[in-house]
Tab-separated table of C-alpha atoms in Angstrom:
chain	number	residue	atom	x	y	z
A	18	SER	CA	-77.625	-23.854	11.623
A	19	LYS	CA	-79.663	-20.661	11.586
A	20	LEU	CA	-76.616	-18.628	12.632
A	21	ARG	CA	-74.596	-20.064	9.763
A	22	ALA	CA	-77.394	-19.092	7.382
A	23	ILE	CA	-77.175	-15.506	8.660
A	24	THR	CA	-73.421	-15.477	7.991
A	25	LEU	CA	-73.877	-16.767	4.438
A	26	MET	CA	-76.674	-14.316	3.607
A	27	GLU	CA	-74.437	-11.427	4.591
A	28	ARG	CA	-71.415	-12.839	2.749
A	29	TYR	CA	-73.137	-13.634	-0.542
A	30	PHE	CA	-76.131	-11.306	-0.667
A	31	GLY	CA	-75.238	-8.359	1.548
A	32	ILE	CA	-78.304	-8.972	3.740
A	33	ARG	CA	-77.417	-8.351	7.383
A	34	TYR	CA	-79.229	-9.546	10.500
A	35	ILE	CA	-78.286	-9.266	14.150
A	36	LYS	CA	-77.345	-12.793	15.181
A	37	SER	CA	-78.658	-12.446	18.714
A	38	SER	CA	-82.163	-11.831	17.351
A	39	VAL	CA	-82.366	-14.943	15.175
A	40	TYR	CA	-83.820	-17.364	17.700
A	41	ARG	CA	-86.062	-14.739	19.237
A	42	ALA	CA	-87.602	-14.239	15.791
A	43	LEU	CA	-88.496	-17.915	15.251
A	44	PRO	CA	-91.965	-17.777	16.896
A	45	ALA	CA	-92.968	-14.862	14.646
A	46	LEU	CA	-91.546	-16.645	11.604
A	47	ALA	CA	-93.548	-19.801	12.332
A	48	LYS	CA	-96.748	-17.757	11.982
A	49	ARG	CA	-95.839	-16.719	8.418
A	50	LYS	CA	-96.432	-20.194	6.971
A	51	THR	CA	-99.581	-19.196	5.067
A	52	ASP	CA	-97.845	-16.114	3.637
A	53	VAL	CA	-94.882	-18.176	2.423
A	54	GLU	CA	-97.168	-20.784	0.878
A	55	GLN	CA	-99.080	-18.053	-0.965
A	56	ILE	CA	-95.811	-16.839	-2.487
A	57	ALA	CA	-94.970	-20.412	-3.535
A	58	ILE	CA	-98.417	-20.897	-5.071
A	59	ALA	CA	-98.195	-17.608	-6.947
A	60	TRP	CA	-94.810	-18.627	-8.351
A	61	ALA	CA	-96.137	-22.057	-9.345
A	62	LYS	CA	-98.954	-20.378	-11.260
A	63	ASP	CA	-96.999	-17.524	-12.852
A	64	GLY	CA	-93.446	-18.843	-13.046
A	65	LEU	CA	-94.157	-22.513	-13.739
A	66	SER	CA	-97.491	-22.078	-15.568
A	67	SER	CA	-99.154	-24.617	-13.288
A	68	ASP	CA	-102.931	-24.513	-12.900
A	69	LEU	CA	-102.662	-26.657	-9.731
A	70	SER	CA	-105.381	-28.942	-11.057
A	71	LEU	CA	-103.179	-31.903	-10.120
A	72	VAL	CA	-100.909	-32.101	-7.062
A	73	LEU	CA	-98.665	-34.846	-5.707
A	74	TYR	CA	-98.744	-35.825	-2.032
A	75	ASP	CA	-96.434	-37.863	0.155
A	76	VAL	CA	-95.307	-38.148	3.752
A	77	THR	CA	-91.920	-38.322	5.416
A	78	THR	CA	-90.594	-38.382	8.968
A	79	LEU	CA	-88.001	-36.067	10.518
A	80	TYR	CA	-86.164	-37.130	13.653
A	81	PHE	CA	-84.687	-35.086	16.522
A	82	GLU	CA	-81.202	-35.243	17.995
A	83	THR	CA	-82.606	-36.147	21.408
A	84	PHE	CA	-84.456	-38.953	23.161
A	85	ALA	CA	-86.824	-36.616	25.033
A	86	ALA	CA	-90.398	-36.720	23.700
A	87	ASP	CA	-93.386	-34.393	24.107
A	88	ASP	CA	-96.881	-34.109	22.648
A	89	LEU	CA	-95.492	-33.311	19.149
A	90	ARG	CA	-92.143	-35.092	19.069
A	91	VAL	CA	-93.108	-38.749	19.472
A	92	PRO	CA	-91.339	-41.993	18.452
A	93	GLY	CA	-93.098	-43.812	15.615
A	94	PHE	CA	-92.488	-45.637	12.364
A	95	SER	CA	-89.361	-43.902	11.078
A	96	LYS	CA	-88.510	-43.574	7.389
A	97	ASP	CA	-84.951	-42.714	8.478
A	98	ASN	CA	-84.414	-45.866	10.586
A	99	LYS	CA	-84.406	-43.807	13.796
A	100	SER	CA	-87.234	-45.592	15.591
A	101	GLN	CA	-85.755	-44.947	19.052
A	102	GLN	CA	-85.731	-41.166	18.632
A	103	PRO	CA	-88.745	-38.838	18.703
A	104	GLN	CA	-89.899	-37.524	15.346
A	105	ILE	CA	-92.559	-35.575	13.533
A	106	VAL	CA	-94.530	-36.549	10.434
A	107	VAL	CA	-94.637	-34.069	7.546
A	108	GLY	CA	-97.197	-34.220	4.735
A	109	LEU	CA	-96.082	-32.345	1.613
A	110	LEU	CA	-97.962	-31.159	-1.493
A	111	VAL	CA	-95.962	-30.423	-4.653
A	112	THR	CA	-96.676	-29.674	-8.302
A	113	ARG	CA	-96.179	-32.331	-10.981
A	114	GLU	CA	-92.611	-31.044	-11.315
A	115	GLY	CA	-91.903	-31.395	-7.579
A	116	PHE	CA	-92.167	-27.699	-6.617
A	117	PRO	CA	-93.389	-27.449	-2.982
A	118	LEU	CA	-96.787	-25.810	-2.467
A	119	GLY	CA	-97.815	-26.545	1.095
A	120	TYR	CA	-97.255	-28.836	4.050
A	121	GLU	CA	-98.561	-29.748	7.484
A	122	VAL	CA	-96.835	-31.098	10.582
A	123	PHE	CA	-98.242	-34.036	12.583
A	124	LYS	CA	-97.302	-35.934	15.738
A	125	GLY	CA	-94.539	-38.458	15.206
A	126	ASN	CA	-96.800	-41.480	15.653
A	127	THR	CA	-99.540	-40.317	13.248
A	128	PHE	CA	-100.594	-42.925	10.694
A	129	GLU	CA	-99.756	-41.444	7.296
A	130	GLY	CA	-103.110	-42.482	5.850
A	131	ASN	CA	-104.751	-40.005	8.245
A	132	THR	CA	-102.717	-37.023	7.010
A	133	MET	CA	-103.727	-36.561	3.376
A	134	LEU	CA	-107.250	-35.194	3.811
A	135	PRO	CA	-106.331	-32.560	6.448
A	136	VAL	CA	-103.449	-31.321	4.267
A	137	LEU	CA	-105.652	-31.098	1.173
A	138	GLU	CA	-108.490	-29.334	2.968
A	139	THR	CA	-106.193	-26.835	4.695
A	140	PHE	CA	-104.413	-26.137	1.426
A	141	ALA	CA	-107.621	-25.612	-0.557
A	142	GLN	CA	-109.275	-23.438	2.110
A	143	SER	CA	-106.230	-21.314	3.005
A	144	HIS	CA	-105.305	-20.463	-0.566
A	145	GLY	CA	-108.609	-20.498	-2.438
A	146	VAL	CA	-107.484	-23.377	-4.653
A	147	SER	CA	-110.276	-25.302	-6.357
A	148	MET	CA	-110.467	-28.951	-5.358
A	149	PRO	CA	-107.546	-30.563	-7.209
A	150	THR	CA	-106.715	-34.096	-8.248
A	151	VAL	CA	-104.285	-35.593	-5.743
A	152	VAL	CA	-101.800	-38.353	-6.530
A	153	ALA	CA	-100.513	-40.432	-3.601
A	154	ASP	CA	-99.095	-43.857	-2.828
A	155	ALA	CA	-100.924	-46.915	-1.556
A	156	ALA	CA	-100.525	-46.047	2.135
A	157	MET	CA	-103.085	-43.249	1.736
A	158	ILE	CA	-105.982	-45.372	0.502
A	159	SER	CA	-108.814	-46.687	2.656
A	160	ARG	CA	-112.554	-46.851	2.131
A	161	GLU	CA	-113.002	-44.067	4.670
A	162	ASN	CA	-110.494	-41.846	2.846
A	163	VAL	CA	-112.086	-42.587	-0.523
A	164	GLN	CA	-115.529	-41.679	0.797
A	165	LYS	CA	-114.325	-38.432	2.380
A	166	LEU	CA	-112.306	-37.390	-0.686
A	167	THR	CA	-115.301	-37.974	-2.932
A	168	GLU	CA	-117.700	-36.165	-0.572
A	169	ARG	CA	-115.442	-33.114	-0.537
A	170	GLY	CA	-115.070	-33.013	-4.303
A	171	PHE	CA	-111.444	-34.161	-4.611
A	172	SER	CA	-110.298	-36.449	-7.402
A	173	TYR	CA	-107.626	-38.999	-6.549
A	174	ILE	CA	-105.094	-41.372	-8.076
A	175	VAL	CA	-103.561	-43.663	-5.460
A	176	GLY	CA	-101.589	-46.876	-5.504
A	177	ALA	CA	-103.451	-50.131	-4.856
A	178	ARG	CA	-102.333	-53.023	-2.671
A	179	LEU	CA	-103.429	-55.822	-4.973
A	180	ALA	CA	-102.478	-58.521	-2.478
A	181	ASN	CA	-105.486	-57.391	-0.406
A	182	CYS	CA	-107.882	-58.190	-3.259
A	183	SER	CA	-109.974	-61.358	-3.219
A	184	PRO	CA	-108.556	-64.474	-4.920
A	185	ALA	CA	-111.339	-64.268	-7.524
A	186	ARG	CA	-110.454	-60.688	-8.422
A	187	ILE	CA	-106.737	-61.508	-8.610
A	188	THR	CA	-107.503	-64.422	-10.947
A	189	THR	CA	-109.608	-62.131	-13.154
A	190	ILE	CA	-106.894	-59.465	-13.321
A	191	ALA	CA	-104.135	-61.956	-14.117
A	192	GLY	CA	-106.285	-63.602	-16.778
A	193	VAL	CA	-107.187	-60.364	-18.561
A	194	LEU	CA	-103.636	-58.978	-18.575
A	195	ASN	CA	-102.183	-62.388	-19.498
A	196	LYS	CA	-98.570	-61.189	-19.040
A	197	GLN	CA	-98.831	-58.935	-22.088
A	198	GLU	CA	-96.366	-56.036	-22.014
A	199	GLY	CA	-98.186	-52.723	-21.583
A	200	ALA	CA	-101.615	-54.341	-21.148
A	201	ASN	CA	-103.995	-52.576	-18.751
A	202	MET	CA	-107.586	-52.881	-17.581
A	203	ARG	CA	-110.144	-51.042	-15.443
A	204	ILE	CA	-112.818	-52.469	-13.131
A	205	ALA	CA	-115.212	-50.767	-10.705
A	206	THR	CA	-114.677	-51.374	-6.960
A	207	GLU	CA	-115.789	-49.841	-3.669
A	208	GLU	CA	-112.506	-47.898	-3.534
A	209	GLY	CA	-113.124	-46.435	-6.995
A	210	ASP	CA	-112.053	-47.706	-10.387
A	211	LEU	CA	-109.169	-50.157	-10.113
A	212	ILE	CA	-106.704	-49.862	-12.990
A	213	CYS	CA	-104.148	-52.649	-13.368
A	214	ALA	CA	-101.190	-52.793	-15.742
A	215	PHE	CA	-98.548	-55.411	-16.587
A	216	SER	CA	-94.866	-54.667	-17.127
A	217	ALA	CA	-92.245	-57.236	-18.150
A	218	LYS	CA	-89.568	-55.265	-16.337
A	219	ARG	CA	-91.626	-55.273	-13.146
A	220	TYR	CA	-92.296	-58.995	-13.667
A	221	ARG	CA	-88.573	-59.798	-13.664
A	222	LYS	CA	-88.008	-57.680	-10.568
A	223	ASP	CA	-90.993	-59.149	-8.683
A	224	LYS	CA	-90.028	-62.708	-9.658
A	225	ALA	CA	-86.452	-62.306	-8.428
A	226	GLU	CA	-87.700	-60.873	-5.118
A	227	MET	CA	-90.261	-63.657	-4.668
A	228	GLU	CA	-87.664	-66.352	-5.370
A	229	ARG	CA	-85.317	-64.764	-2.829
A	230	GLN	CA	-88.075	-64.774	-0.213
A	231	ILE	CA	-88.974	-68.399	-0.944
A	232	VAL	CA	-85.352	-69.496	-0.525
A	233	LYS	CA	-85.296	-67.679	2.813
A	234	ALA	CA	-88.596	-69.308	3.829
A	235	GLU	CA	-87.357	-72.799	2.909
A	236	GLY	CA	-84.224	-72.225	4.986
A	237	LEU	CA	-86.292	-71.213	8.005
A	238	ILE	CA	-88.617	-74.198	7.568
A	239	ALA	CA	-85.630	-76.545	7.468
A	240	LYS	CA	-84.510	-75.096	10.814
A	241	ALA	CA	-88.083	-75.255	12.179
A	242	GLU	CA	-88.006	-71.514	12.753
A	243	PRO	CA	-90.804	-69.033	11.944
A	244	GLY	CA	-88.392	-66.201	11.242
A	245	ARG	CA	-89.094	-62.528	11.864
A	246	ARG	CA	-91.608	-61.198	9.354
A	247	ALA	CA	-90.837	-64.170	7.126
A	248	LYS	CA	-93.053	-64.356	4.072
A	249	PHE	CA	-94.320	-67.691	2.704
A	250	VAL	CA	-93.900	-69.455	6.091
A	251	LYS	CA	-97.063	-70.931	7.614
A	252	LYS	CA	-97.547	-72.620	10.965
A	253	THR	CA	-99.619	-75.809	10.940
A	254	GLU	CA	-101.900	-77.141	13.660
A	255	GLY	CA	-99.125	-79.500	14.701
A	256	ASP	CA	-96.830	-76.544	15.450
A	257	THR	CA	-94.621	-77.260	12.461
A	258	TYR	CA	-93.721	-74.798	9.719
A	259	VAL	CA	-94.437	-75.300	6.029
A	260	LEU	CA	-94.340	-73.279	2.845
A	261	ASP	CA	-97.541	-71.262	2.364
A	262	GLU	CA	-98.555	-72.519	-1.068
A	263	ALA	CA	-101.723	-70.410	-1.243
A	264	LEU	CA	-99.728	-67.237	-0.646
A	265	ARG	CA	-97.116	-68.363	-3.154
A	266	LYS	CA	-99.789	-68.928	-5.791
A	267	LYS	CA	-101.280	-65.485	-5.145
A	268	ALA	CA	-97.848	-63.866	-5.407
A	269	GLU	CA	-97.155	-65.660	-8.693
A	270	SER	CA	-100.458	-64.409	-10.122
A	271	LEU	CA	-99.529	-60.794	-9.302
A	272	LEU	CA	-95.980	-60.845	-10.683
A	273	GLY	CA	-95.429	-57.826	-12.911
A	274	ILE	CA	-98.824	-56.264	-12.110
A	275	LYS	CA	-99.292	-52.823	-10.534
A	276	GLY	CA	-102.645	-51.387	-9.464
A	277	TYR	CA	-104.059	-47.875	-9.112
A	278	TYR	CA	-107.352	-46.600	-7.672
A	279	THR	CA	-109.064	-43.510	-9.047
A	280	ASN	CA	-112.459	-41.806	-9.102
A	281	ILE	CA	-111.683	-40.052	-12.395
A	282	PRO	CA	-113.945	-41.413	-15.164
A	283	VAL	CA	-112.245	-42.893	-18.218
A	284	GLU	CA	-113.924	-40.246	-20.398
A	285	ARG	CA	-111.930	-37.590	-18.553
A	286	MET	CA	-108.623	-39.429	-18.174
A	287	ASP	CA	-107.703	-42.728	-19.833
A	288	ASN	CA	-105.807	-45.566	-18.159
A	289	ASP	CA	-102.413	-44.717	-19.652
A	290	THR	CA	-102.649	-41.116	-18.424
A	291	ILE	CA	-103.707	-42.233	-14.924
A	292	ILE	CA	-100.661	-44.522	-14.768
A	293	ALA	CA	-98.341	-41.779	-16.066
A	294	ARG	CA	-99.624	-39.292	-13.470
A	295	TYR	CA	-99.020	-41.821	-10.683
A	296	HIS	CA	-95.450	-42.336	-11.850
A	297	ASP	CA	-94.881	-38.586	-11.334
A	298	LEU	CA	-94.737	-39.329	-7.589
A	299	TRP	CA	-90.974	-39.720	-7.811
A	300	HIS	CA	-90.842	-35.911	-7.858
A	301	VAL	CA	-92.091	-35.796	-4.246
A	302	GLU	CA	-89.461	-38.303	-3.177
A	303	ALA	CA	-86.802	-36.214	-4.922
A	304	THR	CA	-88.045	-33.119	-3.092
A	305	PHE	CA	-87.792	-34.917	0.263
A	306	ARG	CA	-84.259	-36.082	-0.553
A	307	MET	CA	-83.267	-32.535	-1.485
A	308	SER	CA	-84.734	-31.207	1.746
A	309	LYS	CA	-82.989	-33.780	3.922
A	310	SER	CA	-79.603	-33.654	2.194
A	311	ASP	CA	-78.988	-30.353	0.348
A	312	LEU	CA	-81.011	-28.250	2.792
A	313	ALA	CA	-79.891	-30.256	5.862
A	314	THR	CA	-83.343	-30.483	7.413
A	315	LEU	CA	-82.101	-33.460	9.456
A	316	PRO	CA	-81.512	-33.874	12.287
A	317	ILE	CA	-83.662	-31.281	14.071
A	318	PHE	CA	-82.078	-29.788	17.188
A	319	HIS	CA	-84.870	-27.378	18.183
A	320	LEU	CA	-86.989	-28.039	21.258
A	321	THR	CA	-89.945	-25.639	21.177
A	322	LYS	CA	-92.839	-26.131	18.760
A	323	ASP	CA	-92.461	-22.655	17.268
A	324	ALA	CA	-88.775	-23.226	16.583
A	325	VAL	CA	-89.503	-26.618	15.000
A	326	ARG	CA	-92.189	-25.156	12.747
A	327	ALA	CA	-89.939	-22.223	11.797
A	328	HIS	CA	-87.140	-24.653	10.930
A	329	LEU	CA	-89.433	-26.554	8.577
A	330	LEU	CA	-90.724	-23.343	6.995
A	331	ILE	CA	-87.173	-22.154	6.308
A	332	CYS	CA	-86.163	-25.477	4.763
């Protein structure tokens, strides 16, 4: 509540505002986004000694306490399990420590892979920041994104969906790593260098999840049901359901293996450092959790675009 915030500022800090003017001020506040980001960037540089050469990027969704949609508030894939309610998509840039630097707001049905480049370009142009290295998860990678990032001078470290690789490449990766704890490798691909690493801890987790999915698939096959989004179930030409052995074999080959794409040459950053920088992404997730819980960003009750943007800027 903006009015509650006014009450608390006066109580704890002696800063007084006229309550009736709060909502009238929101359109003017929404226009101060660049100014606020400049203050955040200055603090990151001076207070946190960050050179902003590497930033972390992720996306979240924020839903509204209404079912009425417009050209900004649109139902889409919800990270808050609120698929029936309109939402917006927010792309956030933070430092390696999770300190927010900049953000952009998108329509609620925007594919998150289409958000990263606009946020990076706006951030770099608005604040005179040299083209940084961006770290993001696998949802952000596509050949088009890779090409555009490279053309514009950005470096990237993004997660890889190894299941989309060819069977030959998967066989090569599994053979080189050979289930050796901490082993990693790098190969050139059209998406950039693909770095793969094996972890025994991840192996145990992946194996338990695969076995759970296979048990579920076998139960569905016994009932002659396809299941909803059931993995390892394949329909035959005779309209019967069987276990997808090819998919099972692929999954077994990838147990314990995580992949990362980058255009940073090994001479500039070795494999272990690339992997460590990717693992810093948990800081963005922590920032989103803080925003949604401690700062009570959700749900959003505002209706006008200016009020929505001001709400996000305040949070």
